[in-house]
Amino acid sequence: MNESDGDLRADCGACAGLCCVALPFAASADFAEDKPAGRPCRHLTADHRCGIHDRLRDSGYQGCAVFDCYGAGQRVTARPGLVPGAAMFEVFRVTRQLHELLWYLAEAAERAEPAEPSALYAEIDALVAGDAGTLVATDVDALRARVGPVLERAAARVHAGAGAGDGRDLRGADLVGARMRGARLRGARLRGALLIAADLRGADLRTADLLGADLRDTDLRGADLSGCLFLTQPQLEAARGDTATVLPSRLSRPAHWPAAHPGGAHGGAGHMAGPSAGKATPRGRAKGYRPGKRSGDGSGGRRGRERYEGRRKGTGGGPGAGRGGENRNRGTDRRPDDRG
Ligand code: SF4
């Protein structure tokens, strides 16, 4: 498989519905009910289609609406010698994690000096294509630990070449519910940042590094995400945006995002008053971020966080677990060095 995006995009028509059988999920704000690993979802049809595909969000399956297998489903379905069952599901589980790494490496190769990410891409791709027993025994965490620095160096090259602002360091920052409307975050390092329900309307996020940032319900209406690094479709699907949100060319506008307000009144960076308007601090609090403001008793931020913690499923924990809007309980979902 080469580094083309096409091989890393889900093709549900060529898949045996693996994600709807192999993966578990738990009743929550993202799933209407419990489903153990290996049991077909009751909405899966005989021809491997989702019977509620056109109404997933309205039916309580937001977690399915934001999920992406990065092309692992059709690749595993096409593997010779595997039939649906425990062995195939395990191959899918590992392949899906490795395909996500391939997605990041493909972007790194495209955006910066390609030699290093391309070599690692080829190594991981060969692993996915190789013996199934070797594949499922892969130490995925060890591979992640190798991919992380490669992506870090690629981001540094992109930022150096783009003159990308001051590259504010907000890695892993807790910005849940932060008010950052119109923030100037060009080139910011937001790896693993908690931006859940943050207000980033009209923000300048050009070339920001968003690897593993939690964008669930983040308000991106009118924001400029052009050239963003390591932003994925599941992150976008979990966020709020509109037709005025500017996206990186690699990604698609989520179908549920509405048309922009005719007045375009999202308050971009250029409209902010004063030199510090919209600035987010390295300590992780945006100017104007007031936890508890909503309830008046100082507990609003905490409650908001607890609400989303409740939505996080998974038993793996660790950096990035369940982040980026991917809320299925896969137990081992992590990202390379997102510092979450
Ligand atoms: S509801 Fe989700 S898990 Fe069930 S069939 Fe549809 S997409 Fe698959």
Short mmCIF file of C-alpha atoms and ligand atoms in Angstrom, two decimals:
data_model
loop_
_atom_site.label_atom_id
_atom_site.label_comp_id
_atom_site.label_asym_id
_atom_site.label_seq_id
_atom_site.Cartn_x
_atom_site.Cartn_y
_atom_site.Cartn_z
CA MET A 1 0.00 0.00 0.00
CA ASN A 2 1.43 3.39 -0.86
CA GLU A 3 0.95 6.60 1.07
CA SER A 4 -2.18 7.69 -0.77
CA ASP A 5 -5.03 8.88 1.39
CA GLY A 6 -7.43 6.67 -0.55
CA ASP A 7 -6.14 3.51 1.07
CA LEU A 8 -6.61 5.04 4.50
CA ARG A 9 -10.19 6.13 4.05
CA ALA A 10 -13.01 3.88 5.16
CA ASP A 11 -14.90 2.11 2.41
CA CYS A 12 -17.85 0.60 4.27
CA GLY A 13 -19.18 -0.94 1.05
CA ALA A 14 -16.09 -3.16 0.89
CA CYS A 15 -16.15 -4.11 4.57
CA ALA A 16 -17.95 -6.90 6.38
CA GLY A 17 -19.15 -4.46 9.04
CA LEU A 18 -16.19 -5.28 11.25
CA CYS A 19 -16.38 -2.21 13.46
CA CYS A 20 -20.05 -3.00 14.14
CA VAL A 21 -19.20 -6.49 15.34
CA ALA A 22 -15.64 -6.55 16.65
CA LEU A 23 -15.68 -3.45 18.81
CA PRO A 24 -17.49 -3.06 22.12
CA PHE A 25 -19.31 0.01 23.33
CA ALA A 26 -21.06 1.06 26.48
CA ALA A 27 -24.38 2.80 27.02
CA SER A 28 -23.65 6.49 27.40
CA ALA A 29 -24.25 9.82 25.73
CA ASP A 30 -22.57 8.33 22.65
CA PHE A 31 -24.21 4.92 22.50
CA ALA A 32 -27.79 3.99 23.18
CA GLU A 33 -26.92 0.63 24.69
CA ASP A 34 -24.16 -1.77 25.67
CA LYS A 35 -22.60 -4.08 23.12
CA PRO A 36 -19.80 -6.51 23.93
CA ALA A 37 -16.89 -7.12 21.58
CA GLY A 38 -17.60 -9.77 18.96
CA ARG A 39 -21.39 -9.48 19.01
CA PRO A 40 -23.01 -7.85 15.97
CA CYS A 41 -24.81 -4.60 16.70
CA ARG A 42 -28.55 -5.13 16.44
CA HIS A 43 -28.69 -2.40 13.80
CA LEU A 44 -26.28 -4.20 11.47
CA THR A 45 -28.15 -5.58 8.46
CA ALA A 46 -27.50 -8.88 6.72
CA ASP A 47 -25.57 -7.12 3.95
CA HIS A 48 -23.22 -5.51 6.50
CA ARG A 49 -24.85 -2.09 6.38
CA CYS A 50 -25.98 0.09 9.23
CA GLY A 51 -29.76 0.12 9.38
CA ILE A 52 -29.80 3.56 11.02
CA HIS A 53 -26.90 5.14 9.14
CA ASP A 54 -28.89 8.21 8.12
CA ARG A 55 -30.03 8.90 11.69
CA LEU A 56 -27.15 7.78 13.89
CA ARG A 57 -26.90 10.98 15.89
CA ASP A 58 -30.65 11.23 16.42
CA SER A 59 -30.76 7.59 17.51
CA GLY A 60 -28.18 7.99 20.25
CA TYR A 61 -25.20 6.64 18.30
CA GLN A 62 -23.01 9.74 18.10
CA GLY A 63 -20.03 7.46 18.84
CA CYS A 64 -20.61 5.62 15.57
CA ALA A 65 -21.06 8.85 13.64
CA VAL A 66 -17.57 10.03 14.60
CA PHE A 67 -15.76 6.71 14.30
CA ASP A 68 -13.24 6.11 11.51
CA CYS A 69 -11.37 2.88 10.82
CA TYR A 70 -8.86 4.60 8.49
CA GLY A 71 -9.47 1.92 5.87
CA ALA A 72 -8.68 -0.98 8.20
CA GLY A 73 -12.12 -2.54 7.71
CA GLN A 74 -11.89 -3.14 3.97
CA ARG A 75 -8.25 -4.20 4.22
CA VAL A 76 -8.94 -6.87 6.83
CA THR A 77 -12.10 -8.01 5.03
CA ALA A 78 -10.00 -8.58 1.90
CA ARG A 79 -7.26 -10.50 3.69
CA PRO A 80 -7.06 -14.06 2.40
CA GLY A 81 -7.46 -16.85 4.91
CA LEU A 82 -9.55 -14.92 7.42
CA VAL A 83 -13.26 -15.35 8.05
CA PRO A 84 -15.38 -13.32 10.47
CA GLY A 85 -14.61 -14.54 13.96
CA ALA A 86 -12.35 -13.89 16.90
CA ALA A 87 -9.11 -14.09 14.91
CA MET A 88 -10.35 -11.66 12.27
CA PHE A 89 -11.66 -9.25 14.89
CA GLU A 90 -8.27 -9.21 16.62
CA VAL A 91 -6.51 -8.54 13.31
CA PHE A 92 -8.98 -5.69 12.70
CA ARG A 93 -8.39 -4.21 16.15
CA VAL A 94 -4.64 -4.03 15.61
CA THR A 95 -4.86 -3.03 11.95
CA ARG A 96 -7.13 -0.15 12.81
CA GLN A 97 -4.61 1.23 15.29
CA LEU A 98 -1.75 0.85 12.83
CA HIS A 99 -3.74 2.44 10.02
CA GLU A 100 -4.24 5.47 12.20
CA LEU A 101 -0.47 5.70 12.60
CA LEU A 102 -0.14 5.36 8.81
CA TRP A 103 -2.57 8.25 8.38
CA TYR A 104 -0.37 10.52 10.48
CA LEU A 105 2.82 9.36 8.80
CA ALA A 106 1.32 9.91 5.35
CA GLU A 107 0.54 13.48 6.32
CA ALA A 108 4.03 13.99 7.74
CA ALA A 109 5.57 12.68 4.52
CA GLU A 110 3.37 14.97 2.47
CA ARG A 111 3.93 18.08 4.56
CA ALA A 112 7.61 17.90 5.44
CA GLU A 113 10.82 16.06 4.58
CA PRO A 114 9.42 12.66 3.51
CA ALA A 115 12.35 10.29 4.05
CA GLU A 116 11.87 9.61 7.75
CA PRO A 117 8.06 9.24 7.85
CA SER A 118 8.04 7.30 4.59
CA ALA A 119 10.49 4.73 5.91
CA LEU A 120 8.42 4.17 9.04
CA TYR A 121 5.24 4.10 6.96
CA ALA A 122 6.69 1.31 4.81
CA GLU A 123 7.75 -0.66 7.87
CA ILE A 124 4.32 -0.48 9.51
CA ASP A 125 2.51 -1.15 6.26
CA ALA A 126 4.58 -4.28 5.73
CA LEU A 127 3.68 -5.40 9.23
CA VAL A 128 -0.02 -4.96 8.48
CA ALA A 129 0.32 -6.88 5.23
CA GLY A 130 2.33 -9.68 6.77
CA ASP A 131 1.58 -12.72 8.88
CA ALA A 132 -1.59 -12.33 10.98
CA GLY A 133 -0.03 -13.91 14.05
CA THR A 134 2.90 -11.52 13.96
CA LEU A 135 0.52 -8.63 13.43
CA VAL A 136 -1.67 -9.31 16.45
CA ALA A 137 1.42 -9.76 18.62
CA THR A 138 2.68 -6.30 17.64
CA ASP A 139 3.64 -3.96 20.45
CA VAL A 140 1.53 -1.05 19.20
CA ASP A 141 2.63 1.21 22.04
CA ALA A 142 6.26 0.74 21.06
CA LEU A 143 5.43 1.74 17.50
CA ARG A 144 3.53 4.77 18.75
CA ALA A 145 6.56 5.78 20.74
CA ARG A 146 8.60 5.74 17.52
CA VAL A 147 6.00 7.57 15.45
CA GLY A 148 5.55 10.41 17.95
CA PRO A 149 9.01 12.00 17.53
CA VAL A 150 8.78 11.65 13.75
CA LEU A 151 5.55 13.65 13.77
CA GLU A 152 7.08 16.17 16.17
CA ARG A 153 9.98 16.79 13.82
CA ALA A 154 7.65 17.04 10.84
CA ALA A 155 5.54 19.64 12.65
CA ALA A 156 8.65 21.64 13.54
CA ARG A 157 9.71 21.67 9.89
CA VAL A 158 6.27 22.77 8.73
CA HIS A 159 6.15 25.56 11.29
CA ALA A 160 9.67 26.71 10.50
CA GLY A 161 8.87 26.80 6.81
CA ALA A 162 5.56 28.57 7.20
CA GLY A 163 6.61 31.33 9.59
CA ALA A 164 3.71 30.05 11.59
CA GLY A 165 3.25 32.54 14.38
CA ASP A 166 4.71 32.07 17.82
CA GLY A 167 3.74 28.42 18.03
CA ARG A 168 2.36 28.78 21.51
CA ASP A 169 2.88 25.61 23.53
CA LEU A 170 -0.47 24.35 24.80
CA ARG A 171 0.28 20.65 24.68
CA GLY A 172 -2.04 18.76 26.98
CA ALA A 173 -3.59 22.00 28.24
CA ASP A 174 -6.91 21.77 30.05
CA LEU A 175 -9.07 24.16 28.08
CA VAL A 176 -12.42 22.52 28.71
CA GLY A 177 -15.11 25.12 28.13
CA ALA A 178 -12.52 27.84 27.51
CA ARG A 179 -13.71 31.03 25.88
CA MET A 180 -11.29 31.57 23.04
CA ARG A 181 -13.48 33.18 20.46
CA GLY A 182 -11.25 34.78 17.85
CA ALA A 183 -8.08 33.44 19.52
CA ARG A 184 -4.86 33.80 17.59
CA LEU A 185 -3.48 30.29 17.71
CA ARG A 186 -1.65 30.10 14.43
CA GLY A 187 1.05 27.43 14.69
CA ALA A 188 0.03 26.59 18.26
CA ARG A 189 1.03 23.22 19.65
CA LEU A 190 -2.22 21.78 20.92
CA ARG A 191 -1.32 18.09 21.03
CA GLY A 192 -3.55 16.29 23.46
CA ALA A 193 -5.18 19.53 24.60
CA LEU A 194 -8.61 19.24 26.17
CA LEU A 195 -10.70 21.61 24.11
CA ILE A 196 -14.01 20.00 24.96
CA ALA A 197 -16.85 22.50 24.46
CA ALA A 198 -14.34 25.33 24.09
CA ASP A 199 -15.49 28.37 22.15
CA LEU A 200 -13.10 28.76 19.23
CA ARG A 201 -15.46 30.59 16.93
CA GLY A 202 -13.52 32.61 14.40
CA ALA A 203 -10.20 31.48 15.85
CA ASP A 204 -7.05 31.49 13.76
CA LEU A 205 -5.79 27.92 14.00
CA ARG A 206 -3.78 27.86 10.80
CA THR A 207 -1.02 25.22 10.93
CA ALA A 208 -1.82 24.45 14.58
CA ASP A 209 -0.76 20.96 15.64
CA LEU A 210 -3.95 19.25 16.83
CA LEU A 211 -2.72 15.70 17.22
CA GLY A 212 -5.06 13.95 19.64
CA ALA A 213 -6.69 17.19 20.80
CA ASP A 214 -10.12 16.49 22.26
CA LEU A 215 -12.54 18.50 20.14
CA ARG A 216 -15.80 17.08 21.37
CA ASP A 217 -18.41 19.82 21.03
CA THR A 218 -15.67 22.39 20.43
CA ASP A 219 -17.23 25.33 18.63
CA LEU A 220 -15.24 25.83 15.44
CA ARG A 221 -17.77 27.92 13.56
CA GLY A 222 -15.95 30.36 11.36
CA ALA A 223 -12.53 29.16 12.56
CA ASP A 224 -9.62 28.88 10.14
CA LEU A 225 -8.11 25.39 10.32
CA SER A 226 -6.26 25.56 7.03
CA GLY A 227 -2.93 23.80 7.13
CA CYS A 228 -3.65 22.29 10.54
CA LEU A 229 -1.36 19.40 11.40
CA PHE A 230 -2.57 15.94 12.34
CA LEU A 231 -6.24 16.86 12.56
CA THR A 232 -8.44 13.88 11.72
CA GLN A 233 -11.96 13.43 10.41
CA PRO A 234 -13.21 11.92 13.70
CA GLN A 235 -12.05 15.04 15.54
CA LEU A 236 -13.99 17.20 13.11
CA GLU A 237 -17.06 14.98 13.28
CA ALA A 238 -17.11 15.39 17.05
CA ALA A 239 -16.80 19.18 16.88
CA ARG A 240 -19.25 21.87 15.93
CA GLY A 241 -18.64 23.92 12.83
CA ASP A 242 -20.35 25.45 9.85
CA THR A 243 -19.80 26.29 6.22
CA ALA A 244 -17.57 29.21 7.24
CA THR A 245 -15.09 26.91 9.00
CA VAL A 246 -11.99 26.66 6.82
CA LEU A 247 -10.68 23.09 6.68
CA PRO A 248 -7.39 21.46 5.74
CA SER A 249 -7.58 20.09 2.19
CA ARG A 250 -7.23 16.51 3.41
CA LEU A 251 -10.49 16.56 5.37
CA SER A 252 -14.17 16.82 4.54
CA ARG A 253 -16.77 19.09 6.01
CA PRO A 254 -19.01 17.02 8.33
CA ALA A 255 -22.44 16.60 6.79
CA HIS A 256 -24.20 17.71 9.95
CA TRP A 257 -22.50 21.11 10.10
CA PRO A 258 -25.00 23.84 9.24
CA ALA A 259 -24.69 26.79 6.91
CA ALA A 260 -22.91 29.77 8.37
CA HIS A 261 -24.95 32.61 9.76
CA PRO A 262 -25.55 35.06 6.90
CA GLY A 263 -23.88 37.83 8.88
CA GLY A 264 -20.81 35.70 9.53
CA ALA A 265 -20.80 37.06 13.07
CA HIS A 266 -18.44 34.56 14.62
CA GLY A 267 -15.92 37.13 15.70
CA GLY A 268 -12.66 36.29 13.96
CA ALA A 269 -9.28 37.26 15.31
CA GLY A 270 -9.29 40.37 13.23
CA HIS A 271 -12.33 41.65 15.07
CA MET A 272 -11.04 41.24 18.57
CA ALA A 273 -10.38 44.35 20.59
CA GLY A 274 -7.00 44.99 22.13
CA PRO A 275 -3.64 43.33 21.69
CA SER A 276 -4.33 40.40 23.96
CA ALA A 277 -7.85 39.67 22.84
CA GLY A 278 -8.46 35.99 22.34
CA LYS A 279 -5.05 34.95 23.56
CA ALA A 280 -4.64 31.62 25.25
CA THR A 281 -1.92 31.40 27.83
CA PRO A 282 0.79 28.74 28.04
CA ARG A 283 -0.69 27.72 31.35
CA GLY A 284 -3.71 26.49 29.56
CA ARG A 285 -6.27 29.11 30.40
CA ALA A 286 -7.54 31.30 27.65
CA LYS A 287 -8.17 34.90 28.38
CA GLY A 288 -11.74 35.06 29.52
CA TYR A 289 -11.87 31.42 30.57
CA ARG A 290 -13.87 31.35 33.76
CA PRO A 291 -14.60 27.90 35.13
CA GLY A 292 -17.92 27.81 36.86
CA LYS A 293 -19.26 30.90 35.17
CA ARG A 294 -22.24 29.05 33.85
CA SER A 295 -23.51 27.88 37.21
CA GLY A 296 -22.28 30.78 39.28
CA ASP A 297 -21.07 28.46 42.04
CA GLY A 298 -17.68 27.63 40.66
CA SER A 299 -18.67 24.16 39.63
CA GLY A 300 -19.68 24.64 36.02
CA GLY A 301 -16.27 23.77 34.58
CA ARG A 302 -15.98 20.76 36.82
CA ARG A 303 -19.45 19.56 35.98
CA GLY A 304 -18.83 20.05 32.29
CA ARG A 305 -15.65 18.01 32.53
CA GLU A 306 -17.41 15.28 34.49
CA ARG A 307 -20.10 15.11 31.85
CA TYR A 308 -17.53 14.44 29.19
CA GLU A 309 -15.49 12.12 31.37
CA GLY A 310 -18.66 10.12 31.62
CA ARG A 311 -18.76 9.96 27.86
CA ARG A 312 -15.28 8.58 27.65
CA LYS A 313 -15.32 4.90 27.39
CA GLY A 314 -12.51 2.48 27.33
CA THR A 315 -10.37 0.68 29.75
CA GLY A 316 -6.98 1.41 28.31
CA GLY A 317 -6.45 4.88 29.76
CA GLY A 318 -3.18 6.56 29.01
CA PRO A 319 -2.41 9.38 26.62
CA GLY A 320 -5.18 10.11 24.24
CA ALA A 321 -7.42 7.26 25.25
CA GLY A 322 -10.82 7.84 23.74
CA ARG A 323 -9.92 11.30 22.57
CA GLY A 324 -10.31 13.09 19.34
CA GLY A 325 -13.98 12.33 19.27
CA GLU A 326 -13.47 8.61 18.89
CA ASN A 327 -15.59 7.32 21.62
CA ARG A 328 -15.88 3.65 21.02
CA ASN A 329 -14.59 1.49 23.76
CA ARG A 330 -11.61 0.00 22.08
CA GLY A 331 -9.54 -0.09 25.22
CA THR A 332 -6.23 0.55 23.55
CA ASP A 333 -6.84 3.65 21.54
CA ARG A 334 -3.95 6.03 21.92
CA ARG A 335 -2.05 8.39 19.75
CA PRO A 336 1.63 9.02 19.26
CA ASP A 337 2.86 11.35 21.93
CA ASP A 338 -0.24 13.48 22.23
CA ARG A 339 0.58 14.16 25.84
CA GLY A 340 -2.97 13.70 26.93
S1 SF4 B 1 -25.44 1.67 15.04
FE1 SF4 B 1 -23.17 1.80 14.90
S2 SF4 B 1 -22.41 -0.25 15.45
FE2 SF4 B 1 -24.63 -0.44 14.97
S3 SF4 B 1 -24.71 -0.98 12.78
FE3 SF4 B 1 -24.88 1.26 12.90
S4 SF4 B 1 -22.74 2.02 12.70
FE4 SF4 B 1 -22.65 -0.18 13.20
#
